mmCIF file with all atom_site columns, C-alpha atoms in Angstrom:
data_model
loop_
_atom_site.group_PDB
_atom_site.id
_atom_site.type_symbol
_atom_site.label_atom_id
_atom_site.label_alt_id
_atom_site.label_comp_id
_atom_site.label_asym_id
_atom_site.label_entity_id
_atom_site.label_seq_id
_atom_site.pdbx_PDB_ins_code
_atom_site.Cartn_x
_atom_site.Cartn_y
_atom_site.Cartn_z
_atom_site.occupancy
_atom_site.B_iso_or_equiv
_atom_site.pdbx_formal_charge
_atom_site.auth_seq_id
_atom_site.auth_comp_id
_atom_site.auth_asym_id
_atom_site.auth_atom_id
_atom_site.pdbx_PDB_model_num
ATOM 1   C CA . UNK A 1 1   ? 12.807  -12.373 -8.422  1.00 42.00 ? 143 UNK A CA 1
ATOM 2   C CA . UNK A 1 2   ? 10.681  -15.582 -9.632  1.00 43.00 ? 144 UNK A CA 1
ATOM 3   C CA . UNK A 1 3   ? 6.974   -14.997 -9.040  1.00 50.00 ? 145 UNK A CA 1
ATOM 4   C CA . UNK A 1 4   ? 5.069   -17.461 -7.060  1.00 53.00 ? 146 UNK A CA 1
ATOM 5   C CA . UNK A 1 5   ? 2.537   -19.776 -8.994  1.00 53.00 ? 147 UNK A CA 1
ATOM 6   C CA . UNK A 1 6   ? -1.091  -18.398 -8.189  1.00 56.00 ? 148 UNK A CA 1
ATOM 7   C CA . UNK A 1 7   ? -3.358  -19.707 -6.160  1.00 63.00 ? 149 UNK A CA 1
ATOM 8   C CA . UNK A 1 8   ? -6.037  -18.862 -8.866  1.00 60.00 ? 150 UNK A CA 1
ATOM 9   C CA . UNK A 1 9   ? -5.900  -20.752 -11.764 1.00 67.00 ? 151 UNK A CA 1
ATOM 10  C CA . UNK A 1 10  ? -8.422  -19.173 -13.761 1.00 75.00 ? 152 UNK A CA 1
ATOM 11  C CA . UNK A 1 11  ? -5.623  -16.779 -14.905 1.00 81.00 ? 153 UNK A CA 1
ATOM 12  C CA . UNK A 1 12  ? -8.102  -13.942 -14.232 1.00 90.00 ? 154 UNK A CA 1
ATOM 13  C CA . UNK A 1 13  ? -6.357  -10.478 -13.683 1.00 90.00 ? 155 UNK A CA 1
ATOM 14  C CA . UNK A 1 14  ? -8.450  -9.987  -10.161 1.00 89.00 ? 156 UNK A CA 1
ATOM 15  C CA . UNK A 1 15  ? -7.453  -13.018 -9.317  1.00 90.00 ? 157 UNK A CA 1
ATOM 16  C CA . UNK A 1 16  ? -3.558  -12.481 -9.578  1.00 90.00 ? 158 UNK A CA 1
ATOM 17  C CA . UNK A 1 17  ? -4.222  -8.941  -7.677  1.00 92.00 ? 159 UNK A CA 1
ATOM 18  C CA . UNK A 1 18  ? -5.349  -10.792 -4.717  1.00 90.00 ? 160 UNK A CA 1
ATOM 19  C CA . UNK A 1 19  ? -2.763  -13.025 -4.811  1.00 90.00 ? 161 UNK A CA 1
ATOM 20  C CA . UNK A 1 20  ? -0.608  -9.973  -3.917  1.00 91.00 ? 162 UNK A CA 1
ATOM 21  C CA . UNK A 1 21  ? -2.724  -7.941  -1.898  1.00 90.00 ? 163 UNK A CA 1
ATOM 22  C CA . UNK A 1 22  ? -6.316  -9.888  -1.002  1.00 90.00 ? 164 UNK A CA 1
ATOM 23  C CA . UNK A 1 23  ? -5.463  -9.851  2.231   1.00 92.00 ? 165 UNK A CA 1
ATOM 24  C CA . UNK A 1 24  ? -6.640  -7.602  5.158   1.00 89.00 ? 166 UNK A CA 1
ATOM 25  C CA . UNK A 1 25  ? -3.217  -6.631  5.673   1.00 95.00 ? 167 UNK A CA 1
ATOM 26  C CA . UNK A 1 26  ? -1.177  -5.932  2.356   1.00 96.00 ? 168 UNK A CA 1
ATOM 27  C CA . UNK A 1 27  ? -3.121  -3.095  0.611   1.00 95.00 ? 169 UNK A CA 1
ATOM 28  C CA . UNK A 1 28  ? -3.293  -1.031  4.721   1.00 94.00 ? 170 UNK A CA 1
ATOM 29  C CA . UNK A 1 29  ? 0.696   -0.992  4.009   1.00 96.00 ? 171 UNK A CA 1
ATOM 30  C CA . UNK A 1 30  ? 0.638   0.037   0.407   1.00 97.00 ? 172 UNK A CA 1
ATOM 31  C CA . UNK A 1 31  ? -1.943  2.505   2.022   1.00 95.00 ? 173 UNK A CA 1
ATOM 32  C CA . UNK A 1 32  ? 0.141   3.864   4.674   1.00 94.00 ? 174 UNK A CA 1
ATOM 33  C CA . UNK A 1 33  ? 3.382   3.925   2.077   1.00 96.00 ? 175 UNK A CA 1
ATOM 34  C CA . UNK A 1 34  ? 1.581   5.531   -0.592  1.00 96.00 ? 176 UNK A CA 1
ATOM 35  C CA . UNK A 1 35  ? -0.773  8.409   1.495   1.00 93.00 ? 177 UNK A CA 1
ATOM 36  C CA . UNK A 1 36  ? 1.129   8.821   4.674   1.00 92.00 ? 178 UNK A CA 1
ATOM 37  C CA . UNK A 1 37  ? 4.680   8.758   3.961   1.00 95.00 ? 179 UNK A CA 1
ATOM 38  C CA . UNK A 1 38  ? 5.671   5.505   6.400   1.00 96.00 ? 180 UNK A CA 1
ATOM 39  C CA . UNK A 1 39  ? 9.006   4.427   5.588   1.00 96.00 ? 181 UNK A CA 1
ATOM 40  C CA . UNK A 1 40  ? 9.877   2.316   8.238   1.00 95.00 ? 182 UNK A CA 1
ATOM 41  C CA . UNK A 1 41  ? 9.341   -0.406  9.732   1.00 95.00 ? 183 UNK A CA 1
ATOM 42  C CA . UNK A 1 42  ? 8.517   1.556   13.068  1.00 94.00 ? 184 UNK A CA 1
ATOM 43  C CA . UNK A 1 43  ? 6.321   4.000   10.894  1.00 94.00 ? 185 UNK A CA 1
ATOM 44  C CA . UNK A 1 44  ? 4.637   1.319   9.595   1.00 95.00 ? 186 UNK A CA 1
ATOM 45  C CA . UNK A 1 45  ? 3.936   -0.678  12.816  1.00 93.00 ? 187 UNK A CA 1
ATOM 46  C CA . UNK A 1 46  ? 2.247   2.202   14.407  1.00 90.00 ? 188 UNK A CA 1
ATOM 47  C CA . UNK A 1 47  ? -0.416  2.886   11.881  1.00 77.00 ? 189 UNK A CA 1
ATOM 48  C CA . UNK A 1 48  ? -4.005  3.625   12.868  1.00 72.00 ? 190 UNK A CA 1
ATOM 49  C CA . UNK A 1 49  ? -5.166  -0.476  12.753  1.00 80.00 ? 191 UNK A CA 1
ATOM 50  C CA . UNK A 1 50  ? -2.290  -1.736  14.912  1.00 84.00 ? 192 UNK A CA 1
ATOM 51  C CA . UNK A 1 51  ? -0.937  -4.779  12.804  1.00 91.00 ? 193 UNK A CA 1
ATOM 52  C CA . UNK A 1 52  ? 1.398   -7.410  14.931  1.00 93.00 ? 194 UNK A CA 1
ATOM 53  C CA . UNK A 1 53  ? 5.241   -7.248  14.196  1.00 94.00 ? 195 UNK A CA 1
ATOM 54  C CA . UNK A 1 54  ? 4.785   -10.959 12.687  1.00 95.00 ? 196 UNK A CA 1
ATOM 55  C CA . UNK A 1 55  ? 2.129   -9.954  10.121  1.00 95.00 ? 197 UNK A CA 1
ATOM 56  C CA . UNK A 1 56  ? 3.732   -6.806  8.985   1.00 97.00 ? 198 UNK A CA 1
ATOM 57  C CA . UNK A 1 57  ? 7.207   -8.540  8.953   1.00 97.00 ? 199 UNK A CA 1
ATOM 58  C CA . UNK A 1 58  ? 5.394   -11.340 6.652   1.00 97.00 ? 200 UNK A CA 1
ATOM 59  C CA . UNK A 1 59  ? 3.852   -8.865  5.057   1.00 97.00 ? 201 UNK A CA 1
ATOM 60  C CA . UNK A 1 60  ? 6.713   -6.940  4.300   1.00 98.00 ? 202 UNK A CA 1
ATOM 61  C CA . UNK A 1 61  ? 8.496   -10.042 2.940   1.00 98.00 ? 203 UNK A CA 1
ATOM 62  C CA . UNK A 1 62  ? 5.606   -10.932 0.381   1.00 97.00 ? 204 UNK A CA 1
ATOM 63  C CA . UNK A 1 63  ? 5.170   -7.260  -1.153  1.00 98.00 ? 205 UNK A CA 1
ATOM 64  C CA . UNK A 1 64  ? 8.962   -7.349  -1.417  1.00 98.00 ? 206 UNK A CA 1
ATOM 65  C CA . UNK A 1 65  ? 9.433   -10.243 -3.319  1.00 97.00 ? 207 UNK A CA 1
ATOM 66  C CA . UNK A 1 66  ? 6.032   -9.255  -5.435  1.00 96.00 ? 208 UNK A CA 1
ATOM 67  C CA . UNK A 1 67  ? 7.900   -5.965  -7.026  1.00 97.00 ? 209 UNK A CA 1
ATOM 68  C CA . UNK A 1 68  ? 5.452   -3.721  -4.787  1.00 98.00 ? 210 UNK A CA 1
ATOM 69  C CA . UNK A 1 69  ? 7.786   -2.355  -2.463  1.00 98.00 ? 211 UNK A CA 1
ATOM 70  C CA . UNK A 1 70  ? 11.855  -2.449  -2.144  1.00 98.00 ? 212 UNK A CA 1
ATOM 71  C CA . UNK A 1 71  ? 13.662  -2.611  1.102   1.00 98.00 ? 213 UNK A CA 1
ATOM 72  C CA . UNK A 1 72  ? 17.070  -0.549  1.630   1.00 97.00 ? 214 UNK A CA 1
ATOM 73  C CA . UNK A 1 73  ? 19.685  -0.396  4.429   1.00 96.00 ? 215 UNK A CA 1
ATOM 74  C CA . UNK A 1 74  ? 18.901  3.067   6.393   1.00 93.00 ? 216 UNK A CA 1
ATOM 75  C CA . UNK A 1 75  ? 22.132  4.740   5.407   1.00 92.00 ? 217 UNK A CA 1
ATOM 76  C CA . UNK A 1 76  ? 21.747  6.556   8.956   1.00 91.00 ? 218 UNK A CA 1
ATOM 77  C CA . UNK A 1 77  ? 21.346  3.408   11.045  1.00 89.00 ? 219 UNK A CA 1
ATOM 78  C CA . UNK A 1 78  ? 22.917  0.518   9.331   1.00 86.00 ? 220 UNK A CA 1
ATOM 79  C CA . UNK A 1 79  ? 20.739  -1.963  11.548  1.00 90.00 ? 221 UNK A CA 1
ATOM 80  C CA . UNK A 1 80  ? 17.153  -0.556  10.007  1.00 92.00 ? 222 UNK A CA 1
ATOM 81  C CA . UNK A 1 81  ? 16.020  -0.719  6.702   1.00 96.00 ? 223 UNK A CA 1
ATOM 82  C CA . UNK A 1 82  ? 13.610  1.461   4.481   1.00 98.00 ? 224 UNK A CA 1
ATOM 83  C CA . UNK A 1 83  ? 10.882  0.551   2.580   1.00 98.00 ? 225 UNK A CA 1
ATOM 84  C CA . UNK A 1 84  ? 9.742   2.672   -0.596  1.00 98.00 ? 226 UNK A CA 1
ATOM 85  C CA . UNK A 1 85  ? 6.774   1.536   -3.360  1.00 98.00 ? 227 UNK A CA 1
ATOM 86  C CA . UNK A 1 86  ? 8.468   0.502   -6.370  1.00 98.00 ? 228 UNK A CA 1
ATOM 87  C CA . UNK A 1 87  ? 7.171   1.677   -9.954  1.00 97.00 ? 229 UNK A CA 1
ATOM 88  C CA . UNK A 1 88  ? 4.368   -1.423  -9.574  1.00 97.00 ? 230 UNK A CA 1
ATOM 89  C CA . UNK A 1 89  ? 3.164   -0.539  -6.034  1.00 97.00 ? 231 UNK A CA 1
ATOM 90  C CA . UNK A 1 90  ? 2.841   3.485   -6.978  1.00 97.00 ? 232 UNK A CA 1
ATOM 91  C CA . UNK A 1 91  ? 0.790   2.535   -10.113 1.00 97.00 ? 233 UNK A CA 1
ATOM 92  C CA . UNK A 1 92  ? -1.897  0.829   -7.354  1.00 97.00 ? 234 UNK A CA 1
ATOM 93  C CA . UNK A 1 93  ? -2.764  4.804   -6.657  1.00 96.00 ? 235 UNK A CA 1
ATOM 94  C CA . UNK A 1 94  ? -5.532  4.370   -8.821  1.00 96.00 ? 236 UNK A CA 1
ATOM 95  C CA . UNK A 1 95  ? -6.829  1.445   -7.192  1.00 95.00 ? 237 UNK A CA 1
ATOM 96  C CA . UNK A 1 96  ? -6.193  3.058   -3.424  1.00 94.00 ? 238 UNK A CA 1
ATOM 97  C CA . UNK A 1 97  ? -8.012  6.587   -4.929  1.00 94.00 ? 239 UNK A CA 1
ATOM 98  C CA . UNK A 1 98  ? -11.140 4.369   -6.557  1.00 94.00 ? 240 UNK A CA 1
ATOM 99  C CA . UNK A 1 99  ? -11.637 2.695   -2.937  1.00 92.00 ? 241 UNK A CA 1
ATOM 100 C CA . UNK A 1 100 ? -11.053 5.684   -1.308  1.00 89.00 ? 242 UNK A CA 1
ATOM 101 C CA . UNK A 1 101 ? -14.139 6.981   -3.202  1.00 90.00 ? 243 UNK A CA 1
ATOM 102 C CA . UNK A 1 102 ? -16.418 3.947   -3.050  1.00 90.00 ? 244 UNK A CA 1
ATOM 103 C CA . UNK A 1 103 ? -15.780 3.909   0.651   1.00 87.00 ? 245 UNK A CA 1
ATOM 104 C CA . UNK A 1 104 ? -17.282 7.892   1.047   1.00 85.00 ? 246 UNK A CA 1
ATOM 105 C CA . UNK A 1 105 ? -19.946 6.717   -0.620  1.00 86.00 ? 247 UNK A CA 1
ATOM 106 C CA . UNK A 1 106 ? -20.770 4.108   1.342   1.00 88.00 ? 248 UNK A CA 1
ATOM 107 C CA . UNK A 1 107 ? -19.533 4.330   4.988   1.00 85.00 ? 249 UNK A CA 1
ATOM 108 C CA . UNK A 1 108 ? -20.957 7.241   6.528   1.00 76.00 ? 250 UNK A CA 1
ATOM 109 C CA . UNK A 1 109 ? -19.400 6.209   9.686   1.00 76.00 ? 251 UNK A CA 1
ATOM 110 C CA . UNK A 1 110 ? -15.896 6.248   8.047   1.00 66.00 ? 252 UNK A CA 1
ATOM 111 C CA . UNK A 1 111 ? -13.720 9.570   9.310   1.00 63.00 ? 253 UNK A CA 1
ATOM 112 C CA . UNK A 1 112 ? -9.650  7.883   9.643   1.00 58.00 ? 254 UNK A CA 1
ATOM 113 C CA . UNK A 1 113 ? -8.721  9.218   6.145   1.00 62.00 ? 255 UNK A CA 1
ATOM 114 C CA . UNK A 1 114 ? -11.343 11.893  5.547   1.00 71.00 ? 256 UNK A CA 1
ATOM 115 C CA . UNK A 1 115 ? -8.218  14.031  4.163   1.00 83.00 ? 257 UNK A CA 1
ATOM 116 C CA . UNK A 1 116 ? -7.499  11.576  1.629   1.00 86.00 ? 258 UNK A CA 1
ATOM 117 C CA . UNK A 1 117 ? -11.017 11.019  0.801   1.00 85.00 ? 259 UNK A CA 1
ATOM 118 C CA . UNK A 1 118 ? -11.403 14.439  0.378   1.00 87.00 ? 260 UNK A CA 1
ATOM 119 C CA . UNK A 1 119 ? -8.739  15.119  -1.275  1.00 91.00 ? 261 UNK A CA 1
ATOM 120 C CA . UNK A 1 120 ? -9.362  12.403  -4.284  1.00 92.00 ? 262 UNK A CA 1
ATOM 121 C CA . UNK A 1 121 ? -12.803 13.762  -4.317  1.00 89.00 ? 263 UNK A CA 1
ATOM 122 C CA . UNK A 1 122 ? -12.016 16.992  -5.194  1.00 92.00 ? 264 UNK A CA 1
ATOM 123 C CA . UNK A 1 123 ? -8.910  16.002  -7.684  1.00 94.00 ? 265 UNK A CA 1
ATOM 124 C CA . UNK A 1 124 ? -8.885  12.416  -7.919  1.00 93.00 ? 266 UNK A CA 1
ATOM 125 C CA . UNK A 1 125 ? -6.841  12.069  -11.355 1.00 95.00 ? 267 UNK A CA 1
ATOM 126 C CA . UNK A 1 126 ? -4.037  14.893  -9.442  1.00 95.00 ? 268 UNK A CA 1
ATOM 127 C CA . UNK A 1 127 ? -4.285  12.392  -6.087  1.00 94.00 ? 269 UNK A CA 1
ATOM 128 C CA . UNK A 1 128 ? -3.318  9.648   -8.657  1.00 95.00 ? 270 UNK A CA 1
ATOM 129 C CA . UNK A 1 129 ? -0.062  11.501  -10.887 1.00 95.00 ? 271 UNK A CA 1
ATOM 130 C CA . UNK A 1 130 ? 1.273   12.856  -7.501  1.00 94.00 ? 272 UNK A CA 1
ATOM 131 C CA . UNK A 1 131 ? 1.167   8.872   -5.307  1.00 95.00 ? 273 UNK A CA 1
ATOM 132 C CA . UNK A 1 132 ? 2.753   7.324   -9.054  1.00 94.00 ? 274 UNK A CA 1
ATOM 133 C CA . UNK A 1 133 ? 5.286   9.908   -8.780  1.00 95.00 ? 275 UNK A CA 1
ATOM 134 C CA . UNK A 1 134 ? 6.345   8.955   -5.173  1.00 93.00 ? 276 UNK A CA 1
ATOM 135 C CA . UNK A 1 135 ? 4.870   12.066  -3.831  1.00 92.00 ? 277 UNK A CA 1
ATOM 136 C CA . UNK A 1 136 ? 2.318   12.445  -0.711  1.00 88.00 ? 278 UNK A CA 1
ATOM 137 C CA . UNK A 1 137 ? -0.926  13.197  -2.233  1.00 86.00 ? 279 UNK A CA 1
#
């Protein structure tokens, strides 16, 4: 895989992140991999925010080819394929814990993920080491 050319050419490390995941879409999937468990493309279309089979399909395409995510033939139905973080996307856990926090902090009205939220509160570094592991947290 040949990585794109940024669109940043500051070469600043926040910039190259949101080359890969600045948009509204990318990190919800790395979300939904990483804390929920959705492996397929199904799985991932019917997450709480409702994305549109053309984004998620593009979507899909650009984490591939960015290391964050592979995508395998089902071996039960040769016609669907499963997605899994690679080593790169689990090592975003950090990232998806520290937002996680800063959003509890600041959106009182926020209650989707309260399990997660609570769950990096109370062992955020454990949240982290079980998502980099390929585990649900």
């Amino acid at each position: 895989m040949t990585e794109k050319h940024s669109k940043y050419e500051s070469g600043c490390p926040v910039a190259y992140a949101l080359d890969i995941f600045g948009d509204r879409w990318s990190l919800l999937v790395i979300r939904d991999m990483a804390v929920k468990g959705a492996r397929t493309y199904g799985e991932l279309q019917n997450g709480w925010e409702g994305i549109s089979t053309n984004i998620l399909a593009q979507r899909l395409k650009q984490l591939e080819e960015a290391g964050i995510l592979s995508k395998s033939k089902d071996p039960e139905n040769g016609r669907s394929y499963i997605y899994a973080l690679t080593q790169k996307g689990r090592d975003l856990a950090p990232v998806l814990a520290d937002i996680a926090l800063w959003s509890a902090r600041y959106n009182k009205a926020g209650h989707a993920m309260t399990g997660f939220s609570d769950k990096v509160q109370a062992d955020r570094d454990g949240v982290v080491a079980r998502i980099r592991a390929g585990e649900l947290p």
